[in-house]
mmCIF file of C-alpha atoms in Angstrom:
data_model
loop_
_atom_site.group_PDB
_atom_site.id
_atom_site.type_symbol
_atom_site.label_atom_id
_atom_site.label_comp_id
_atom_site.label_asym_id
_atom_site.label_seq_id
_atom_site.Cartn_x
_atom_site.Cartn_y
_atom_site.Cartn_z
ATOM 1 C CA MET A 1236 166.545 -81.573 39.787
ATOM 2 C CA VAL A 1237 163.313 -80.853 41.623
ATOM 3 C CA ARG A 1238 163.689 -83.849 43.903
ATOM 4 C CA GLY A 1239 167.289 -82.827 44.451
ATOM 5 C CA ARG A 1240 165.947 -79.501 45.776
ATOM 6 C CA LYS A 1241 167.760 -77.398 43.229
ATOM 7 C CA THR A 1242 166.929 -73.718 43.343
ATOM 8 C CA THR A 1243 164.412 -72.207 40.962
ATOM 9 C CA ARG A 1244 167.169 -70.241 39.268
ATOM 10 C CA ASP A 1245 169.229 -73.393 38.657
ATOM 11 C CA ILE A 1246 166.251 -75.168 37.105
ATOM 12 C CA ILE A 1247 165.416 -72.194 34.884
ATOM 13 C CA LEU A 1248 169.018 -72.018 33.661
ATOM 14 C CA TRP A 1249 169.040 -75.762 32.981
ATOM 15 C CA VAL A 1250 165.785 -75.576 31.012
ATOM 16 C CA GLU A 1251 166.934 -72.555 29.002
ATOM 17 C CA GLU A 1252 170.367 -74.017 28.252
ATOM 18 C CA GLN A 1253 169.589 -77.719 27.816
ATOM 19 C CA ILE A 1254 165.912 -78.223 26.941
ATOM 20 C CA VAL A 1255 164.753 -75.194 24.949
ATOM 21 C CA PRO A 1256 167.650 -75.018 22.434
ATOM 22 C CA ALA A 1257 167.470 -78.734 21.670
ATOM 23 C CA ASN A 1258 163.715 -79.366 21.696
ATOM 24 C CA GLY A 1259 161.889 -76.029 21.658
ATOM 25 C CA ALA A 1260 159.786 -74.066 24.118
ATOM 26 C CA LYS A 1261 156.661 -76.226 23.737
ATOM 27 C CA PHE A 1262 158.548 -79.374 24.652
ATOM 28 C CA ALA A 1263 160.015 -77.561 27.657
ATOM 29 C CA VAL A 1264 156.515 -76.600 28.824
ATOM 30 C CA ASP A 1265 155.443 -80.218 28.409
ATOM 31 C CA VAL A 1266 158.368 -81.554 30.447
ATOM 32 C CA VAL A 1267 158.184 -78.956 33.224
ATOM 33 C CA SER A 1268 154.398 -79.015 33.595
ATOM 34 C CA GLN A 1269 154.141 -82.805 33.643
ATOM 35 C CA THR A 1270 156.979 -83.045 36.171
ATOM 36 C CA LEU A 1271 155.555 -80.444 38.529
ATOM 37 C CA LEU A 1272 152.008 -81.783 38.219
ATOM 38 C CA ASP A 1273 153.237 -85.284 38.996
ATOM 39 C CA ILE A 1274 155.006 -84.078 42.137
ATOM 40 C CA GLY A 1275 151.938 -82.090 43.171
ATOM 41 C CA SER A 1276 149.477 -84.888 42.441
ATOM 42 C CA LYS A 1277 149.694 -86.458 45.894
ATOM 43 C CA SER A 1278 147.375 -83.920 47.484
ATOM 44 C CA PHE A 1279 146.043 -80.396 47.239
ATOM 45 C CA THR A 1280 148.740 -79.249 49.674
ATOM 46 C CA HIS A 1281 151.474 -80.753 47.505
ATOM 47 C CA LEU A 1282 150.094 -78.938 44.468
ATOM 48 C CA ILE A 1283 150.037 -75.589 46.278
ATOM 49 C CA THR A 1284 153.572 -76.122 47.579
ATOM 50 C CA VAL A 1285 154.898 -76.951 44.113
ATOM 51 C CA LEU A 1286 153.246 -73.911 42.535
ATOM 52 C CA GLU A 1287 154.524 -71.613 45.274
ATOM 53 C CA ARG A 1288 158.064 -72.958 45.096
ATOM 54 C CA TYR A 1289 158.461 -73.427 41.349
ATOM 55 C CA GLY A 1290 155.861 -71.060 39.918
ATOM 56 C CA GLN A 1291 158.609 -68.807 38.553
ATOM 57 C CA ILE A 1292 159.662 -71.594 36.194
ATOM 58 C CA ILE A 1293 156.168 -71.795 34.714
ATOM 59 C CA SER A 1294 155.958 -68.011 34.549
ATOM 60 C CA LYS A 1295 159.268 -67.897 32.676
ATOM 61 C CA LEU A 1296 158.190 -70.531 30.157
ATOM 62 C CA CYS A 1297 154.639 -69.195 29.666
ATOM 63 C CA PRO A 1298 154.874 -65.413 29.326
ATOM 64 C CA ASP A 1299 152.142 -65.071 26.688
ATOM 65 C CA GLU A 1300 148.661 -66.428 26.022
ATOM 66 C CA GLU A 1301 149.815 -68.953 23.432
ATOM 67 C CA MET A 1302 152.074 -70.731 25.901
ATOM 68 C CA GLN A 1303 149.493 -70.417 28.662
ATOM 69 C CA LEU A 1304 146.946 -72.156 26.433
ATOM 70 C CA LEU A 1305 149.471 -74.936 25.906
ATOM 71 C CA LEU A 1306 150.018 -75.142 29.665
ATOM 72 C CA MET A 1307 146.282 -75.569 30.287
ATOM 73 C CA ASP A 1308 146.167 -78.293 27.641
ATOM 74 C CA GLU A 1309 148.894 -80.094 29.576
ATOM 75 C CA VAL A 1310 146.996 -79.690 32.853
ATOM 76 C CA SER A 1311 143.809 -80.978 31.251
ATOM 77 C CA ALA A 1312 145.619 -83.955 29.740
ATOM 78 C CA TYR A 1313 147.310 -84.867 33.022
ATOM 79 C CA TRP A 1314 144.074 -84.631 35.015
ATOM 80 C CA LYS A 1315 141.818 -85.965 32.259
ATOM 81 C CA ASN A 1316 140.110 -88.299 34.739
ATOM 82 C CA SER A 1317 139.629 -85.664 37.438
ATOM 83 C CA THR A 1318 137.495 -82.639 36.652
ATOM 84 C CA GLN A 1319 137.983 -81.329 40.169
ATOM 85 C CA MET A 1320 141.789 -81.364 40.071
ATOM 86 C CA THR A 1321 141.825 -79.767 36.616
ATOM 87 C CA ALA A 1322 139.672 -76.917 37.896
ATOM 88 C CA ILE A 1323 141.729 -76.569 41.093
ATOM 89 C CA ALA A 1324 145.073 -76.543 39.264
ATOM 90 C CA ILE A 1325 143.962 -73.903 36.752
ATOM 91 C CA ASP A 1326 142.340 -71.848 39.513
ATOM 92 C CA ARG A 1327 145.524 -71.904 41.606
ATOM 93 C CA MET A 1328 147.663 -71.017 38.598
ATOM 94 C CA MET A 1329 145.447 -68.022 37.979
ATOM 95 C CA GLY A 1330 145.721 -67.090 41.653
ATOM 96 C CA TYR A 1331 149.519 -67.084 41.398
ATOM 97 C CA ARG A 1332 149.358 -65.056 38.152
ATOM 98 C CA LEU A 1333 150.885 -67.889 36.137
ATOM 99 C CA ILE A 1334 148.032 -67.749 33.625
ATOM 100 C CA SER A 1335 145.719 -64.849 32.834
ATOM 101 C CA ASN A 1336 141.944 -64.838 33.056
ATOM 102 C CA LEU A 1337 141.713 -63.940 29.357
ATOM 103 C CA ALA A 1338 143.790 -66.982 28.445
ATOM 104 C CA ILE A 1339 141.451 -69.173 30.496
ATOM 105 C CA VAL A 1340 138.381 -67.837 28.669
ATOM 106 C CA LYS A 1341 140.040 -68.475 25.307
ATOM 107 C CA TRP A 1342 140.962 -71.989 26.405
ATOM 108 C CA VAL A 1343 137.427 -72.763 27.600
ATOM 109 C CA PHE A 1344 136.045 -71.674 24.227
ATOM 110 C CA SER A 1345 138.611 -73.649 22.243
ATOM 111 C CA PRO A 1346 137.084 -76.231 19.856
ATOM 112 C CA ALA A 1347 138.002 -79.198 22.055
ATOM 113 C CA ASN A 1348 136.167 -77.740 25.048
ATOM 114 C CA VAL A 1349 133.237 -76.305 23.079
ATOM 115 C CA ASP A 1350 132.370 -79.823 21.958
ATOM 116 C CA GLN A 1351 132.069 -80.810 25.630
ATOM 117 C CA PHE A 1352 129.746 -77.993 26.713
ATOM 118 C CA HIS A 1353 126.685 -80.251 26.927
ATOM 119 C CA VAL A 1354 128.339 -83.357 28.370
ATOM 120 C CA SER A 1355 130.796 -82.030 30.971
ATOM 121 C CA ASP A 1356 130.695 -79.461 33.752
ATOM 122 C CA ARG A 1357 134.462 -78.996 33.675
ATOM 123 C CA PRO A 1358 134.683 -76.037 31.251
ATOM 124 C CA TRP A 1359 131.783 -74.280 32.961
ATOM 125 C CA GLU A 1360 133.264 -74.755 36.424
ATOM 126 C CA ILE A 1361 136.613 -73.373 35.278
ATOM 127 C CA LEU A 1362 134.940 -70.456 33.508
ATOM 128 C CA ARG A 1363 132.767 -69.531 36.480
ATOM 129 C CA ASN A 1364 135.724 -69.771 38.872
ATOM 130 C CA THR A 1365 137.722 -67.448 36.625
ATOM 131 C CA VAL A 1366 135.052 -64.774 36.293
ATOM 132 C CA SER A 1367 134.068 -64.961 39.966
ATOM 133 C CA LYS A 1368 137.664 -64.705 41.162
ATOM 134 C CA THR A 1369 138.301 -61.707 38.911
ATOM 135 C CA TYR A 1370 135.365 -59.820 40.374
ATOM 136 C CA ASN A 1371 136.068 -61.003 43.908
ATOM 137 C CA ARG A 1372 139.474 -59.344 43.573
ATOM 138 C CA ILE A 1373 137.793 -56.111 42.530
ATOM 139 C CA SER A 1374 135.359 -56.358 45.435
ATOM 140 C CA ASP A 1375 138.200 -57.008 47.892
ATOM 141 C CA LEU A 1376 140.163 -54.038 46.563
ATOM 142 C CA ARG A 1377 137.160 -51.768 47.011
ATOM 143 C CA LYS A 1378 136.769 -52.914 50.607
ATOM 144 C CA GLU A 1379 140.472 -52.396 51.276
ATOM 145 C CA ILE A 1380 140.334 -48.908 49.765
ATOM 146 C CA GLN A 1381 137.355 -48.042 51.929
ATOM 147 C CA THR A 1382 139.212 -49.276 55.014
ATOM 148 C CA LEU A 1383 142.348 -47.329 54.080
ATOM 149 C CA ARG A 1384 140.356 -44.130 53.641
ATOM 150 C CA LYS A 1385 139.005 -44.526 57.152
ATOM 151 C CA SER A 1386 142.520 -45.253 58.401
ATOM 152 C CA ILE A 1387 143.825 -42.097 56.732
ATOM 153 C CA GLN A 1388 141.252 -40.029 58.575
ATOM 154 C CA VAL A 1389 142.218 -41.662 61.867
ATOM 155 C CA GLY A 1390 145.916 -41.187 61.061
ATOM 156 C CA LYS A 1391 145.454 -37.504 60.279
ATOM 157 C CA GLU A 1392 143.653 -36.975 63.561
ATOM 158 C CA ALA A 1393 146.387 -38.810 65.477
ATOM 159 C CA SER A 1394 149.107 -36.834 63.690
ATOM 160 C CA ALA A 1395 147.366 -33.524 64.359
ATOM 161 C CA LYS A 1396 146.930 -34.431 68.024
ATOM 162 C CA ALA A 1397 150.601 -35.380 68.418
ATOM 163 C CA ILE A 1398 151.775 -32.168 66.730
ATOM 164 C CA LYS A 1399 149.433 -30.105 68.887
ATOM 165 C CA GLU A 1400 150.767 -31.680 72.092
ATOM 166 C CA LEU A 1401 154.332 -31.048 70.936
ATOM 167 C CA GLU A 1402 153.652 -27.406 70.129
ATOM 168 C CA GLU A 1403 151.875 -26.873 73.437
ATOM 169 C CA ALA A 1404 154.822 -28.372 75.301
ATOM 170 C CA LYS A 1405 157.260 -26.134 73.428
ATOM 171 C CA SER A 1406 155.122 -23.056 74.084
ATOM 172 C CA ILE A 1407 155.430 -23.339 77.870
ATOM 173 C CA LEU A 1408 158.355 -21.095 78.699
ATOM 174 C CA GLU A 1409 160.105 -19.863 81.799
ATOM 175 C CA ILE A 1410 162.754 -17.218 82.405
ATOM 176 C CA VAL A 1411 166.163 -18.536 83.316
ATOM 177 C CA GLU A 1412 168.967 -16.005 83.778
ATOM 178 C CA GLY A 1413 166.953 -13.492 81.853
ATOM 179 C CA GLN A 1414 166.380 -15.804 78.867
ATOM 180 C CA PRO A 1415 163.089 -17.575 77.917
ATOM 181 C CA VAL A 1416 163.550 -21.365 77.817
ATOM 182 C CA SER A 1417 161.131 -24.275 77.639
ATOM 183 C CA SER A 1418 159.925 -25.391 81.021
ATOM 184 C CA GLU A 1419 159.313 -28.961 79.812
ATOM 185 C CA ARG A 1420 161.937 -31.591 80.405
ATOM 186 C CA PRO A 1421 164.049 -32.412 77.317
ATOM 187 C CA GLY A 1422 163.148 -36.100 77.603
ATOM 188 C CA ARG A 1423 159.420 -35.394 77.310
ATOM 189 C CA LEU A 1424 159.982 -33.085 74.349
ATOM 190 C CA ARG A 1425 161.979 -35.780 72.550
ATOM 191 C CA ARG A 1426 159.252 -38.309 73.287
ATOM 192 C CA LEU A 1427 156.529 -36.000 71.952
ATOM 193 C CA GLN A 1428 158.634 -35.274 68.872
ATOM 194 C CA GLY A 1429 159.000 -39.015 68.296
ATOM 195 C CA PHE A 1430 155.242 -39.532 68.594
ATOM 196 C CA ALA A 1431 154.593 -36.742 66.093
ATOM 197 C CA ASP A 1432 157.142 -38.098 63.596
ATOM 198 C CA LYS A 1433 155.785 -41.639 63.898
ATOM 199 C CA ALA A 1434 152.186 -40.484 63.414
ATOM 200 C CA LYS A 1435 153.208 -38.536 60.312
ATOM 201 C CA GLU A 1436 155.086 -41.533 58.889
ATOM 202 C CA GLU A 1437 152.076 -43.787 59.428
ATOM 203 C CA GLU A 1438 149.852 -41.267 57.684
ATOM 204 C CA VAL A 1439 152.198 -41.114 54.686
ATOM 205 C CA THR A 1440 152.446 -44.925 54.572
ATOM 206 C CA ILE A 1441 148.668 -45.306 54.531
ATOM 207 C CA GLU A 1442 148.356 -42.699 51.774
ATOM 208 C CA GLU A 1443 150.929 -44.567 49.675
ATOM 209 C CA SER A 1444 149.066 -47.839 50.257
ATOM 210 C CA LEU A 1445 145.835 -46.163 49.199
ATOM 211 C CA GLU A 1446 147.408 -44.914 45.971
ATOM 212 C CA ALA A 1447 148.757 -48.391 45.227
ATOM 213 C CA LYS A 1448 145.368 -50.026 45.877
ATOM 214 C CA GLN A 1449 143.611 -47.460 43.696
ATOM 215 C CA ALA A 1450 146.036 -48.228 40.866
ATOM 216 C CA LEU A 1451 145.369 -51.956 41.295
ATOM 217 C CA LEU A 1452 141.624 -51.301 41.292
ATOM 218 C CA ALA A 1453 141.848 -49.284 38.076
ATOM 219 C CA ARG A 1454 143.817 -52.086 36.431
ATOM 220 C CA GLY A 1455 141.404 -54.678 37.793
ATOM 221 C CA LEU A 1456 138.401 -52.816 36.396
ATOM 222 C CA GLU A 1457 140.008 -52.688 32.965
ATOM 223 C CA GLU A 1458 140.783 -56.405 33.173
ATOM 224 C CA GLY A 1459 137.188 -57.055 34.206
ATOM 225 C CA LYS A 1460 135.833 -55.109 31.258
ATOM 226 C CA GLU A 1461 138.084 -56.937 28.836
ATOM 227 C CA LEU A 1462 137.158 -60.256 30.439
ATOM 228 C CA LEU A 1463 133.420 -59.698 30.009
ATOM 229 C CA ARG A 1464 133.905 -58.446 26.465
ATOM 230 C CA LEU A 1465 135.819 -61.589 25.565
ATOM 231 C CA LEU A 1466 133.420 -63.842 27.476
ATOM 232 C CA PHE A 1467 130.240 -62.685 25.781
ATOM 233 C CA LYS A 1468 131.900 -62.314 22.399
ATOM 234 C CA SER A 1469 132.982 -65.949 22.684
ATOM 235 C CA PHE A 1470 129.422 -66.942 23.556
ATOM 236 C CA VAL A 1471 128.116 -65.074 20.523
ATOM 237 C CA ASP A 1472 130.696 -66.612 18.196
ATOM 238 C CA VAL A 1473 129.952 -70.223 19.138
ATOM 239 C CA LEU A 1474 126.183 -69.729 19.314
ATOM 240 C CA THR A 1475 126.003 -67.855 16.023
ATOM 241 C CA GLU A 1476 127.758 -70.769 14.367
ATOM 242 C CA CYS A 1477 125.554 -73.487 15.866
ATOM 243 C CA LEU A 1478 122.109 -71.981 16.459
ATOM 244 C CA PRO A 1479 119.467 -72.404 13.744
ATOM 245 C CA PRO A 1480 118.601 -69.265 11.788
ATOM 246 C CA VAL A 1481 115.532 -67.194 12.506
ATOM 247 C CA SER A 1482 112.816 -67.631 9.891
ATOM 248 C CA ALA A 1483 111.949 -64.923 7.382
ATOM 249 C CA ASP A 1484 108.855 -64.108 9.453
ATOM 250 C CA GLY A 1485 110.995 -63.505 12.526
ATOM 251 C CA ASP A 1486 109.950 -66.724 14.282
ATOM 252 C CA VAL A 1487 112.569 -68.132 16.633
ATOM 253 C CA PRO A 1488 112.993 -71.932 16.368
ATOM 254 C CA ASN A 1489 111.799 -73.894 19.373
ATOM 255 C CA LEU A 1490 114.827 -75.902 20.461
ATOM 256 C CA ARG A 1491 112.804 -77.977 22.911
ATOM 257 C CA ALA A 1492 110.375 -79.253 20.308
ATOM 258 C CA GLY A 1493 112.881 -81.166 18.200
ATOM 259 C CA ASP A 1494 112.930 -78.568 15.426
ATOM 260 C CA PRO A 1495 114.198 -80.181 12.200
ATOM 261 C CA ASN A 1496 116.561 -77.277 11.573
ATOM 262 C CA VAL A 1497 118.795 -78.289 14.473
ATOM 263 C CA THR A 1498 118.968 -82.069 14.190
ATOM 264 C CA PHE A 1499 121.995 -83.900 12.916
ATOM 265 C CA PRO A 1500 121.999 -85.460 9.439
ATOM 266 C CA ALA A 1501 120.170 -88.758 9.125
ATOM 267 C CA SER A 1502 123.411 -90.461 8.090
ATOM 268 C CA ASP A 1503 124.483 -90.386 11.724
ATOM 269 C CA PRO A 1504 121.670 -92.250 13.497
ATOM 270 C CA GLU A 1505 123.468 -92.381 16.857
ATOM 271 C CA ALA A 1506 123.574 -88.588 17.067
ATOM 272 C CA VAL A 1507 119.945 -87.888 16.164
ATOM 273 C CA THR A 1508 118.355 -88.544 19.545
ATOM 274 C CA MET A 1509 119.363 -89.131 23.113
ATOM 275 C CA GLU A 1510 119.112 -92.695 24.352
ATOM 276 C CA ILE A 1511 116.668 -92.908 27.251
ATOM 277 C CA ASP A 1512 117.237 -95.528 29.947
ATOM 278 C CA ASN A 1513 113.976 -97.044 31.144
ATOM 279 C CA GLU A 1514 113.510 -98.468 34.590
ATOM 280 C CA ASN A 1515 114.041 -102.243 34.800
ATOM 281 C CA GLY A 1516 114.816 -102.337 31.094
ATOM 282 C CA ALA A 1517 111.148 -101.890 30.145
ATOM 283 C CA ASP A 1518 110.240 -101.250 26.542
ATOM 284 C CA ASN A 1519 109.224 -97.734 25.529
ATOM 285 C CA ASN A 1520 105.754 -98.949 24.578
ATOM 286 C CA SER A 1521 105.134 -100.947 27.761
ATOM 287 C CA GLN A 1522 102.699 -99.721 30.381
ATOM 288 C CA VAL A 1523 102.959 -99.867 34.160
ATOM 289 C CA ASN A 1524 99.718 -100.167 36.132
ATOM 290 C CA GLY A 1525 97.736 -98.887 33.211
ATOM 291 C CA GLU A 1526 99.863 -95.745 32.817
ATOM 292 C CA ASN A 1527 100.958 -94.576 29.395
ATOM 293 C CA THR A 1528 104.757 -94.376 29.102
ATOM 294 C CA GLU A 1529 104.797 -92.750 25.677
ATOM 295 C CA VAL A 1530 107.794 -90.450 25.164
ATOM 296 C CA GLY A 1531 106.651 -86.871 24.606
ATOM 297 C CA TYR A 1532 109.588 -85.634 22.526
ATOM 298 C CA THR A 1533 113.241 -86.266 21.845
ATOM 299 C CA ILE A 1534 116.104 -83.765 21.820
ATOM 300 C CA GLY A 1535 118.959 -84.071 19.379
ATOM 301 C CA GLU A 1536 122.552 -83.664 20.512
ATOM 302 C CA LEU A 1537 122.933 -80.317 18.791
ATOM 303 C CA GLU A 1538 119.702 -79.102 20.382
ATOM 304 C CA GLN A 1539 120.981 -80.216 23.762
ATOM 305 C CA TRP A 1540 124.265 -78.372 23.170
ATOM 306 C CA CYS A 1541 122.395 -75.187 22.218
ATOM 307 C CA LEU A 1542 120.084 -75.351 25.239
ATOM 308 C CA CYS A 1543 122.969 -76.016 27.621
ATOM 309 C CA THR A 1544 125.111 -73.194 26.239
ATOM 310 C CA LEU A 1545 122.181 -70.770 26.208
ATOM 311 C CA GLY A 1546 121.438 -71.721 29.803
ATOM 312 C CA TYR A 1547 124.944 -70.816 30.919
ATOM 313 C CA LEU A 1548 124.807 -67.619 28.866
ATOM 314 C CA LYS A 1549 121.610 -66.733 30.708
ATOM 315 C CA SER A 1550 123.286 -67.504 34.036
ATOM 316 C CA PHE A 1551 126.293 -65.280 33.324
ATOM 317 C CA SER A 1552 124.004 -62.529 32.020
ATOM 318 C CA ARG A 1553 122.009 -62.581 35.246
ATOM 319 C CA GLN A 1554 125.105 -62.573 37.423
ATOM 320 C CA PHE A 1555 126.752 -59.666 35.622
ATOM 321 C CA GLY A 1556 123.674 -58.005 34.147
ATOM 322 C CA LEU A 1557 124.063 -54.777 36.123
ATOM 323 C CA THR A 1558 127.692 -54.397 35.090
ATOM 324 C CA LEU A 1559 126.866 -55.118 31.466
ATOM 325 C CA ALA A 1560 123.956 -52.674 31.457
ATOM 326 C CA CYS A 1561 126.355 -49.958 32.605
ATOM 327 C CA TRP A 1562 129.059 -50.801 30.080
ATOM 328 C CA THR A 1563 126.810 -51.170 27.048
ATOM 329 C CA ARG A 1564 126.230 -47.421 27.150
ATOM 330 C CA ARG A 1565 129.923 -46.868 26.543
ATOM 331 C CA PHE A 1566 130.889 -49.760 24.290
ATOM 332 C CA SER A 1567 129.818 -50.136 20.684
ATOM 333 C CA LEU A 1568 130.955 -53.726 20.346
ATOM 334 C CA ARG A 1569 129.003 -56.128 18.170
ATOM 335 C CA VAL A 1570 128.786 -58.610 21.026
ATOM 336 C CA PHE A 1571 126.637 -56.309 23.163
ATOM 337 C CA THR A 1572 124.525 -55.371 20.163
ATOM 338 C CA LEU A 1573 123.775 -59.023 19.505
ATOM 339 C CA LEU A 1574 123.076 -59.812 23.130
ATOM 340 C CA PHE A 1575 120.931 -56.899 24.181
ATOM 341 C CA GLU A 1576 119.675 -54.877 21.214
ATOM 342 C CA LYS A 1577 118.220 -57.575 18.936
ATOM 343 C CA PRO A 1578 115.423 -59.412 20.728
ATOM 344 C CA HIS A 1579 114.737 -61.604 17.690
ATOM 345 C CA SER A 1580 118.329 -62.753 17.399
ATOM 346 C CA PRO A 1581 118.813 -66.518 17.786
ATOM 347 C CA VAL A 1582 121.248 -65.761 20.593
ATOM 348 C CA CYS A 1583 118.316 -64.439 22.611
ATOM 349 C CA ALA A 1584 116.006 -67.264 21.615
ATOM 350 C CA ASP A 1585 115.998 -69.132 24.894
ATOM 351 C CA ARG A 1586 116.706 -66.327 27.331
#
């Protein structure tokens, strides 16, 4: 139907009447997403064109977070060998409002992706794109509002000037047959009246645009707050589960020293340490030109996961630290308490 250039409405009706009743909504999402992704796989331009033309189908099938999470699973499965295209597809879908930023955060912190935090940049790239785009929208709206406020001032001045010229023209009178009449030509008066009406309309239009942008900004700020709440709460949840506990004396475990509290069980020897590739296949105990090649320490996989996740937590905290510092005065959420009010918490161990 897509290759036959059927309209979006026809495809939606076909999916709702033929696919969903017989196989369910999840199967419909699978079929539609795989079809559209396959058509858009030729190039970035093809992907954008498909999303622009048939985005309403995806929006109809994925109205809530549950279906949006399923959609992102389908995107990830289709582009499993291309981190870049996965990130681009999800980013574009967010740009077209097909998936929400909150759904993306929940998907990134799903168990399948959490296990990949220390071995793949894909979840981190998608997460950073999502947060950055959300706050870029807010920044753009603020700039647009500032520009509109300046335009309103200019519009008011232009409107006042046009009205003043019209009133001055009407005030010039002359006596004709004993009656006071305007000395200006009717054509000029009509022209001045048109200028005044147009200036007033432009002023009203700009004011309406300003009100609309302010409403969008207010909604964007609320979305941003909810996004950061969910983001840092998700960090706390996964780190609280995986980080080693603080000792009774308040000592924070040193993740870089191969602390025994964070290594995997001995029954899994392949997961205990990272395998180090030596140049030219040399043995660990061999020496080159009299130099000692002794390995200083080894880091277990769980330690590596903790250090990687803490590093990204630190990065996000630095990027949005000012915003968080402002919001923590108003929010009493456990996530902010853990992140900023307990310096001996394991979440703050490597910050």
